[in-house]
PDB file of C-alpha atoms in Angstrom:
ATOM      1  CA  UNK A 966     -57.609 -85.056  60.788  1.00  0.00           C
ATOM      2  CA  UNK A 967     -55.132 -82.281  60.219  1.00  0.00           C
ATOM      3  CA  UNK A 968     -53.320 -80.498  62.991  1.00  0.00           C
ATOM      4  CA  UNK A 969     -54.386 -76.893  62.933  1.00  0.00           C
ATOM      5  CA  UNK A 970     -51.554 -75.370  64.946  1.00  0.00           C
ATOM      6  CA  UNK A 971     -48.669 -74.327  62.756  1.00  0.00           C
ATOM      7  CA  UNK A 972     -45.594 -72.339  63.695  1.00  0.00           C
ATOM      8  CA  UNK A 973     -45.942 -68.829  62.335  1.00  0.00           C
ATOM      9  CA  UNK A 974     -43.138 -67.075  60.522  1.00  0.00           C
ATOM     10  CA  UNK A 975     -42.541 -63.366  60.708  1.00  0.00           C
ATOM     11  CA  UNK A 976     -44.384 -61.355  58.106  1.00  0.00           C
ATOM     12  CA  UNK A 977     -41.937 -60.117  55.504  1.00  0.00           C
ATOM     13  CA  UNK A 978     -43.884 -57.795  53.228  1.00  0.00           C
ATOM     14  CA  UNK A 979     -45.343 -54.503  54.282  1.00  0.00           C
ATOM     15  CA  UNK A 980     -47.840 -51.990  52.954  1.00  0.00           C
ATOM     16  CA  UNK A 981     -46.903 -48.543  51.734  1.00  0.00           C
ATOM     17  CA  UNK A 982     -46.333 -46.415  54.818  1.00  0.00           C
ATOM     18  CA  UNK A 983     -44.259 -43.556  56.184  1.00  0.00           C
ATOM     19  CA  UNK A 984     -40.621 -44.027  55.101  1.00  0.00           C
ATOM     20  CA  UNK A 985     -39.280 -43.919  58.661  1.00  0.00           C
ATOM     21  CA  UNK A 986     -41.774 -46.551  59.842  1.00  0.00           C
ATOM     22  CA  UNK A 987     -40.971 -48.769  56.861  1.00  0.00           C
ATOM     23  CA  UNK A 988     -37.249 -48.381  57.456  1.00  0.00           C
ATOM     24  CA  UNK A 989     -37.598 -49.301  61.127  1.00  0.00           C
ATOM     25  CA  UNK A 990     -39.764 -52.292  60.263  1.00  0.00           C
ATOM     26  CA  UNK A 991     -37.090 -53.530  57.846  1.00  0.00           C
ATOM     27  CA  UNK A 992     -34.399 -53.057  60.489  1.00  0.00           C
ATOM     28  CA  UNK A 993     -36.428 -55.200  62.847  1.00  0.00           C
ATOM     29  CA  UNK A 994     -36.945 -57.838  60.174  1.00  0.00           C
ATOM     30  CA  UNK A 995     -33.245 -58.011  59.347  1.00  0.00           C
ATOM     31  CA  UNK A 996     -32.434 -58.343  63.040  1.00  0.00           C
ATOM     32  CA  UNK A 997     -35.009 -61.103  63.560  1.00  0.00           C
ATOM     33  CA  UNK A 998     -33.732 -63.041  60.562  1.00  0.00           C
ATOM     34  CA  UNK A 999     -30.230 -62.802  62.057  1.00  0.00           C
ATOM     35  CA  UNK A1000     -31.517 -64.098  65.400  1.00  0.00           C
ATOM     36  CA  UNK A1001     -31.128 -60.727  67.128  1.00  0.00           C
ATOM     37  CA  UNK A1002     -34.577 -60.657  68.671  1.00  0.00           C
ATOM     38  CA  UNK A1003     -33.735 -57.924  71.172  1.00  0.00           C
ATOM     39  CA  UNK A1004     -33.093 -55.463  68.349  1.00  0.00           C
ATOM     40  CA  UNK A1005     -36.161 -56.675  66.472  1.00  0.00           C
ATOM     41  CA  UNK A1006     -38.260 -56.036  69.551  1.00  0.00           C
ATOM     42  CA  UNK A1007     -36.737 -52.591  69.962  1.00  0.00           C
ATOM     43  CA  UNK A1008     -37.655 -51.683  66.375  1.00  0.00           C
ATOM     44  CA  UNK A1009     -41.098 -53.276  66.250  1.00  0.00           C
ATOM     45  CA  UNK A1010     -42.620 -52.400  69.614  1.00  0.00           C
ATOM     46  CA  UNK A1011     -42.865 -48.627  68.929  1.00  0.00           C
ATOM     47  CA  UNK A1012     -44.389 -49.374  65.512  1.00  0.00           C
ATOM     48  CA  UNK A1013     -46.878 -51.788  67.056  1.00  0.00           C
ATOM     49  CA  UNK A1014     -47.937 -49.135  69.556  1.00  0.00           C
ATOM     50  CA  UNK A1015     -48.560 -46.842  66.574  1.00  0.00           C
ATOM     51  CA  UNK A1016     -50.997 -49.458  65.178  1.00  0.00           C
ATOM     52  CA  UNK A1017     -48.631 -50.769  62.494  1.00  0.00           C
ATOM     53  CA  UNK A1018     -50.360 -54.096  61.871  1.00  0.00           C
ATOM     54  CA  UNK A1019     -47.394 -56.093  60.597  1.00  0.00           C
ATOM     55  CA  UNK A1020     -45.327 -55.087  63.611  1.00  0.00           C
ATOM     56  CA  UNK A1021     -48.220 -56.074  65.872  1.00  0.00           C
ATOM     57  CA  UNK A1022     -48.420 -59.470  64.207  1.00  0.00           C
ATOM     58  CA  UNK A1023     -44.674 -60.019  64.521  1.00  0.00           C
ATOM     59  CA  UNK A1024     -44.786 -59.113  68.217  1.00  0.00           C
ATOM     60  CA  UNK A1025     -47.458 -61.767  68.551  1.00  0.00           C
ATOM     61  CA  UNK A1026     -45.098 -64.292  66.973  1.00  0.00           C
ATOM     62  CA  UNK A1027     -42.335 -63.295  69.391  1.00  0.00           C
ATOM     63  CA  UNK A1028     -44.536 -63.642  72.466  1.00  0.00           C
ATOM     64  CA  UNK A1029     -46.088 -66.886  71.270  1.00  0.00           C
ATOM     65  CA  UNK A1030     -42.690 -68.486  70.701  1.00  0.00           C
ATOM     66  CA  UNK A1031     -40.657 -66.757  73.406  1.00  0.00           C
ATOM     67  CA  UNK A1032     -38.278 -65.048  70.982  1.00  0.00           C
ATOM     68  CA  UNK A1033     -36.446 -62.225  72.758  1.00  0.00           C
ATOM     69  CA  UNK A1034     -39.166 -62.132  75.413  1.00  0.00           C
ATOM     70  CA  UNK A1035     -40.603 -64.446  78.041  1.00  0.00           C
ATOM     71  CA  UNK A1036     -43.157 -66.668  76.310  1.00  0.00           C
ATOM     72  CA  UNK A1037     -46.592 -65.241  77.059  1.00  0.00           C
ATOM     73  CA  UNK A1038     -49.592 -66.605  75.160  1.00  0.00           C
ATOM     74  CA  UNK A1039     -52.010 -63.991  76.509  1.00  0.00           C
ATOM     75  CA  UNK A1040     -49.712 -61.217  75.298  1.00  0.00           C
ATOM     76  CA  UNK A1041     -49.395 -62.949  71.930  1.00  0.00           C
ATOM     77  CA  UNK A1042     -53.185 -63.061  71.634  1.00  0.00           C
ATOM     78  CA  UNK A1043     -53.389 -59.362  72.479  1.00  0.00           C
ATOM     79  CA  UNK A1044     -51.034 -58.401  69.649  1.00  0.00           C
ATOM     80  CA  UNK A1045     -52.604 -60.798  67.173  1.00  0.00           C
ATOM     81  CA  UNK A1046     -56.000 -59.332  67.990  1.00  0.00           C
ATOM     82  CA  UNK A1047     -54.816 -55.761  67.464  1.00  0.00           C
ATOM     83  CA  UNK A1048     -53.520 -56.657  64.005  1.00  0.00           C
ATOM     84  CA  UNK A1049     -56.529 -58.851  63.195  1.00  0.00           C
ATOM     85  CA  UNK A1050     -58.950 -56.047  64.000  1.00  0.00           C
ATOM     86  CA  UNK A1051     -57.151 -53.945  61.394  1.00  0.00           C
ATOM     87  CA  UNK A1052     -57.856 -56.601  58.782  1.00  0.00           C
ATOM     88  CA  UNK A1053     -54.498 -58.390  58.707  1.00  0.00           C
ATOM     89  CA  UNK A1054     -55.356 -61.865  57.350  1.00  0.00           C
ATOM     90  CA  UNK A1055     -52.338 -63.614  58.864  1.00  0.00           C
ATOM     91  CA  UNK A1056     -53.191 -62.230  62.287  1.00  0.00           C
ATOM     92  CA  UNK A1057     -56.830 -63.232  61.828  1.00  0.00           C
ATOM     93  CA  UNK A1058     -55.713 -66.763  61.032  1.00  0.00           C
ATOM     94  CA  UNK A1059     -53.416 -66.896  64.042  1.00  0.00           C
ATOM     95  CA  UNK A1060     -56.152 -65.597  66.307  1.00  0.00           C
ATOM     96  CA  UNK A1061     -58.402 -68.335  64.960  1.00  0.00           C
ATOM     97  CA  UNK A1062     -55.712 -70.897  65.782  1.00  0.00           C
ATOM     98  CA  UNK A1063     -55.386 -69.564  69.316  1.00  0.00           C
ATOM     99  CA  UNK A1064     -59.142 -69.869  69.813  1.00  0.00           C
ATOM    100  CA  UNK A1065     -59.175 -73.356  68.282  1.00  0.00           C
ATOM    101  CA  UNK A1066     -56.431 -74.629  70.558  1.00  0.00           C
ATOM    102  CA  UNK A1067     -57.402 -72.606  73.626  1.00  0.00           C
ATOM    103  CA  UNK A1068     -53.967 -71.008  73.877  1.00  0.00           C
ATOM    104  CA  UNK A1069     -53.822 -67.713  75.759  1.00  0.00           C
ATOM    105  CA  UNK A1070     -57.618 -67.609  76.024  1.00  0.00           C
ATOM    106  CA  UNK A1071     -60.635 -69.886  76.477  1.00  0.00           C
ATOM    107  CA  UNK A1072     -61.102 -72.413  73.701  1.00  0.00           C
ATOM    108  CA  UNK A1073     -63.989 -71.324  71.485  1.00  0.00           C
ATOM    109  CA  UNK A1074     -64.648 -73.026  68.152  1.00  0.00           C
ATOM    110  CA  UNK A1075     -67.263 -70.481  67.090  1.00  0.00           C
ATOM    111  CA  UNK A1076     -64.752 -67.653  67.554  1.00  0.00           C
ATOM    112  CA  UNK A1077     -62.136 -69.700  65.706  1.00  0.00           C
ATOM    113  CA  UNK A1078     -64.564 -70.017  62.788  1.00  0.00           C
ATOM    114  CA  UNK A1079     -65.274 -66.282  62.931  1.00  0.00           C
ATOM    115  CA  UNK A1080     -61.615 -65.356  62.523  1.00  0.00           C
ATOM    116  CA  UNK A1081     -60.837 -68.096  60.024  1.00  0.00           C
ATOM    117  CA  UNK A1082     -63.713 -66.869  57.874  1.00  0.00           C
ATOM    118  CA  UNK A1083     -62.472 -63.276  57.884  1.00  0.00           C
ATOM    119  CA  UNK A1084     -59.011 -64.396  56.762  1.00  0.00           C
ATOM    120  CA  UNK A1085     -60.352 -66.991  54.316  1.00  0.00           C
ATOM    121  CA  UNK A1086     -62.453 -64.367  52.575  1.00  0.00           C
ATOM    122  CA  UNK A1087     -59.250 -62.350  52.144  1.00  0.00           C
ATOM    123  CA  UNK A1088     -57.706 -65.349  50.386  1.00  0.00           C
ATOM    124  CA  UNK A1089     -55.513 -66.722  53.190  1.00  0.00           C
ATOM    125  CA  UNK A1090     -54.937 -70.370  52.231  1.00  0.00           C
ATOM    126  CA  UNK A1091     -54.256 -71.634  55.765  1.00  0.00           C
ATOM    127  CA  UNK A1092     -57.476 -70.026  56.988  1.00  0.00           C
ATOM    128  CA  UNK A1093     -59.370 -71.574  54.077  1.00  0.00           C
ATOM    129  CA  UNK A1094     -57.993 -75.017  54.937  1.00  0.00           C
ATOM    130  CA  UNK A1095     -58.849 -74.629  58.602  1.00  0.00           C
ATOM    131  CA  UNK A1096     -62.328 -73.308  57.828  1.00  0.00           C
ATOM    132  CA  UNK A1097     -62.873 -76.360  55.635  1.00  0.00           C
ATOM    133  CA  UNK A1098     -61.784 -78.538  58.563  1.00  0.00           C
ATOM    134  CA  UNK A1099     -64.318 -76.851  60.842  1.00  0.00           C
ATOM    135  CA  UNK A1100     -67.137 -77.480  58.350  1.00  0.00           C
ATOM    136  CA  UNK A1101     -66.034 -81.064  57.745  1.00  0.00           C
ATOM    137  CA  UNK A1102     -66.107 -81.856  61.455  1.00  0.00           C
ATOM    138  CA  UNK A1103     -68.934 -79.583  62.600  1.00  0.00           C
ATOM    139  CA  UNK A1104     -66.769 -77.558  64.962  1.00  0.00           C
ATOM    140  CA  UNK A1105     -68.256 -74.139  65.698  1.00  0.00           C
ATOM    141  CA  UNK A1106     -70.592 -74.529  62.700  1.00  0.00           C
ATOM    142  CA  UNK A1107     -73.194 -77.006  61.478  1.00  0.00           C
ATOM    143  CA  UNK A1108     -71.401 -79.850  59.722  1.00  0.00           C
ATOM    144  CA  UNK A1109     -71.502 -79.226  55.983  1.00  0.00           C
ATOM    145  CA  UNK A1110     -69.348 -81.375  53.697  1.00  0.00           C
ATOM    146  CA  UNK A1111     -70.119 -79.338  50.579  1.00  0.00           C
ATOM    147  CA  UNK A1112     -68.929 -76.173  52.298  1.00  0.00           C
ATOM    148  CA  UNK A1113     -65.840 -78.001  53.537  1.00  0.00           C
ATOM    149  CA  UNK A1114     -65.050 -79.055  49.962  1.00  0.00           C
ATOM    150  CA  UNK A1115     -65.545 -75.468  48.801  1.00  0.00           C
ATOM    151  CA  UNK A1116     -62.925 -74.114  51.202  1.00  0.00           C
ATOM    152  CA  UNK A1117     -60.515 -77.012  50.740  1.00  0.00           C
ATOM    153  CA  UNK A1118     -60.628 -76.469  46.988  1.00  0.00           C
ATOM    154  CA  UNK A1119     -59.900 -72.741  47.309  1.00  0.00           C
ATOM    155  CA  UNK A1120     -56.848 -73.503  49.438  1.00  0.00           C
ATOM    156  CA  UNK A1121     -55.771 -76.447  47.274  1.00  0.00           C
ATOM    157  CA  UNK A1122     -55.777 -74.209  44.209  1.00  0.00           C
ATOM    158  CA  UNK A1123     -53.346 -71.928  46.059  1.00  0.00           C
ATOM    159  CA  UNK A1124     -50.995 -74.850  46.628  1.00  0.00           C
ATOM    160  CA  UNK A1125     -51.837 -75.649  50.266  1.00  0.00           C
ATOM    161  CA  UNK A1126     -50.707 -79.269  50.673  1.00  0.00           C
ATOM    162  CA  UNK A1127     -52.945 -80.040  53.650  1.00  0.00           C
ATOM    163  CA  UNK A1128     -55.997 -78.826  51.740  1.00  0.00           C
ATOM    164  CA  UNK A1129     -54.968 -80.899  48.733  1.00  0.00           C
ATOM    165  CA  UNK A1130     -54.713 -84.017  50.871  1.00  0.00           C
ATOM    166  CA  UNK A1131     -58.003 -83.269  52.638  1.00  0.00           C
ATOM    167  CA  UNK A1132     -59.702 -82.779  49.275  1.00  0.00           C
ATOM    168  CA  UNK A1133     -58.448 -86.217  48.280  1.00  0.00           C
ATOM    169  CA  UNK A1134     -60.089 -87.634  51.407  1.00  0.00           C
ATOM    170  CA  UNK A1135     -63.392 -85.980  50.513  1.00  0.00           C
ATOM    171  CA  UNK A1136     -63.260 -87.507  47.018  1.00  0.00           C
ATOM    172  CA  UNK A1137     -62.337 -90.943  48.363  1.00  0.00           C
ATOM    173  CA  UNK A1138     -65.260 -90.969  50.785  1.00  0.00           C
ATOM    174  CA  UNK A1139     -67.830 -89.081  48.729  1.00  0.00           C
ATOM    175  CA  UNK A1140     -68.219 -86.272  51.227  1.00  0.00           C
ATOM    176  CA  UNK A1141     -69.739 -83.144  49.721  1.00  0.00           C
ATOM    177  CA  UNK A1142     -69.232 -84.447  46.177  1.00  0.00           C
ATOM    178  CA  UNK A1143     -69.454 -87.660  44.186  1.00  0.00           C
ATOM    179  CA  UNK A1144     -67.069 -90.397  45.284  1.00  0.00           C
ATOM    180  CA  UNK A1145     -64.225 -90.618  42.772  1.00  0.00           C
ATOM    181  CA  UNK A1146     -61.114 -92.718  43.318  1.00  0.00           C
ATOM    182  CA  UNK A1147     -59.283 -91.114  40.379  1.00  0.00           C
ATOM    183  CA  UNK A1148     -59.603 -87.581  41.760  1.00  0.00           C
ATOM    184  CA  UNK A1149     -58.878 -88.829  45.270  1.00  0.00           C
ATOM    185  CA  UNK A1150     -55.623 -90.371  44.015  1.00  0.00           C
ATOM    186  CA  UNK A1151     -54.804 -87.181  42.089  1.00  0.00           C
ATOM    187  CA  UNK A1152     -55.130 -84.941  45.132  1.00  0.00           C
ATOM    188  CA  UNK A1153     -53.363 -87.402  47.447  1.00  0.00           C
ATOM    189  CA  UNK A1154     -50.530 -87.575  44.918  1.00  0.00           C
ATOM    190  CA  UNK A1155     -50.280 -83.783  44.755  1.00  0.00           C
ATOM    191  CA  UNK A1156     -50.490 -83.334  48.524  1.00  0.00           C
ATOM    192  CA  UNK A1157     -47.807 -85.967  48.980  1.00  0.00           C
ATOM    193  CA  UNK A1158     -45.565 -84.345  46.387  1.00  0.00           C
ATOM    194  CA  UNK A1159     -45.925 -81.112  48.341  1.00  0.00           C
ATOM    195  CA  UNK A1160     -44.738 -82.681  51.568  1.00  0.00           C
ATOM    196  CA  UNK A1161     -47.750 -84.255  53.290  1.00  0.00           C
ATOM    197  CA  UNK A1162     -46.814 -87.799  54.275  1.00  0.00           C
ATOM    198  CA  UNK A1163     -50.464 -88.685  54.848  1.00  0.00           C
ATOM    199  CA  UNK A1164     -51.105 -87.947  51.183  1.00  0.00           C
ATOM    200  CA  UNK A1165     -48.487 -90.519  50.174  1.00  0.00           C
ATOM    201  CA  UNK A1166     -49.888 -93.083  52.604  1.00  0.00           C
ATOM    202  CA  UNK A1167     -53.463 -92.589  51.408  1.00  0.00           C
ATOM    203  CA  UNK A1168     -52.388 -92.694  47.758  1.00  0.00           C
ATOM    204  CA  UNK A1169     -50.819 -96.085  48.369  1.00  0.00           C
ATOM    205  CA  UNK A1170     -53.934 -97.405  50.086  1.00  0.00           C
ATOM    206  CA  UNK A1171     -56.384 -96.241  47.454  1.00  0.00           C
ATOM    207  CA  UNK A1172     -54.229 -97.705  44.658  1.00  0.00           C
ATOM    208  CA  UNK A1173     -55.096-101.158  46.027  1.00  0.00           C
ATOM    209  CA  UNK A1174     -58.696-100.560  44.933  1.00  0.00           C
ATOM    210  CA  UNK A1175     -57.929 -99.062  41.501  1.00  0.00           C
ATOM    211  CA  UNK A1176     -57.177-100.483  38.079  1.00  0.00           C
ATOM    212  CA  UNK A1177     -53.933 -99.707  36.280  1.00  0.00           C
ATOM    213  CA  UNK A1178     -55.877 -97.540  33.852  1.00  0.00           C
ATOM    214  CA  UNK A1179     -57.401 -95.518  36.691  1.00  0.00           C
ATOM    215  CA  UNK A1180     -54.010 -94.983  38.318  1.00  0.00           C
ATOM    216  CA  UNK A1181     -52.499 -93.850  35.011  1.00  0.00           C
ATOM    217  CA  UNK A1182     -55.395 -91.427  34.507  1.00  0.00           C
ATOM    218  CA  UNK A1183     -54.993 -90.050  38.034  1.00  0.00           C
ATOM    219  CA  UNK A1184     -51.256 -89.555  37.534  1.00  0.00           C
ATOM    220  CA  UNK A1185     -51.833 -87.695  34.269  1.00  0.00           C
ATOM    221  CA  UNK A1186     -54.418 -85.461  35.955  1.00  0.00           C
ATOM    222  CA  UNK A1187     -51.955 -84.734  38.755  1.00  0.00           C
ATOM    223  CA  UNK A1188     -49.214 -83.777  36.288  1.00  0.00           C
ATOM    224  CA  UNK A1189     -51.587 -81.489  34.401  1.00  0.00           C
ATOM    225  CA  UNK A1190     -52.898 -79.922  37.599  1.00  0.00           C
ATOM    226  CA  UNK A1191     -49.447 -79.129  38.959  1.00  0.00           C
ATOM    227  CA  UNK A1192     -48.180 -77.879  35.583  1.00  0.00           C
ATOM    228  CA  UNK A1193     -51.068 -75.401  35.474  1.00  0.00           C
ATOM    229  CA  UNK A1194     -50.322 -74.102  38.980  1.00  0.00           C
ATOM    230  CA  UNK A1195     -53.484 -75.892  40.207  1.00  0.00           C
ATOM    231  CA  UNK A1196     -55.811 -74.122  37.764  1.00  0.00           C
ATOM    232  CA  UNK A1197     -56.501 -77.104  35.455  1.00  0.00           C
ATOM    233  CA  UNK A1198     -57.396 -79.872  37.864  1.00  0.00           C
ATOM    234  CA  UNK A1199     -60.389 -81.449  36.180  1.00  0.00           C
TER     235      UNK A1199
END
C-alpha cells in the first residue's frame, strides 16, 4: 500500500498573465526559494485574493506546512479549494489528499476520488497514481482492478515511481490483467531504479520464482522501457 500524503513543493511555472502580477509572483517565488517566507507571503497573498490560482496553491502549501505562518490545515484547504475550483490540477490533487487523510476537514474518500479524478484527467501523474490506489482498494469507488491498472499505467508512463511499482504488483498478482512475472519484475526494477525501495524489495522476492532467462528478459524490457521514456514498455 502506498502512502498517499506527499509534501508539496511550491508551483514554479505560471500561465500568461498581467506583467505586474507575473512579476510579483516571481518575486514571491524567489523569496520562498531563499527561505524568506514573510516576503513570499507578502507578494502572494494579494495575488491569491485576486484569484491567481498558482498563488492560491502556494498559500495552501505555506499554511499546510507552517512556512511563514502558523500552521493551519483548514486555511490550507481553503486556498487549495480556491485554486482547485479554477482547474489547477496540483491544487485538485492536494485537495484530494486532504480529503483522503482527513486533514483540515472531515475524511471523505468519495470526495478524494472526485478531486483526484479531475486532476488525473488533466494528466497529473500523482493524481493518476492515487486514483489507481482508490480503485485497487475500493476506497470511495467500487473496487475495480482493471481501472486501477489503467490509471497506474498512465502515471507509470509519465515516470511516477510509485505507479511503476504498483503496476508491478498488479502484474505479479494478476489483478486487472494477466499474471506475468516478467512484466512484474520489469516494473519493480524500474520503480526501484527511480527511488522506490519497495520496488527493489519486491524485485528481489519475485526473482526467487523466476528462471534466469525470465530475469534476463525482464531486465532487457526494463532497459528498453526506460530508454524510450516509458513509451515502449511491452
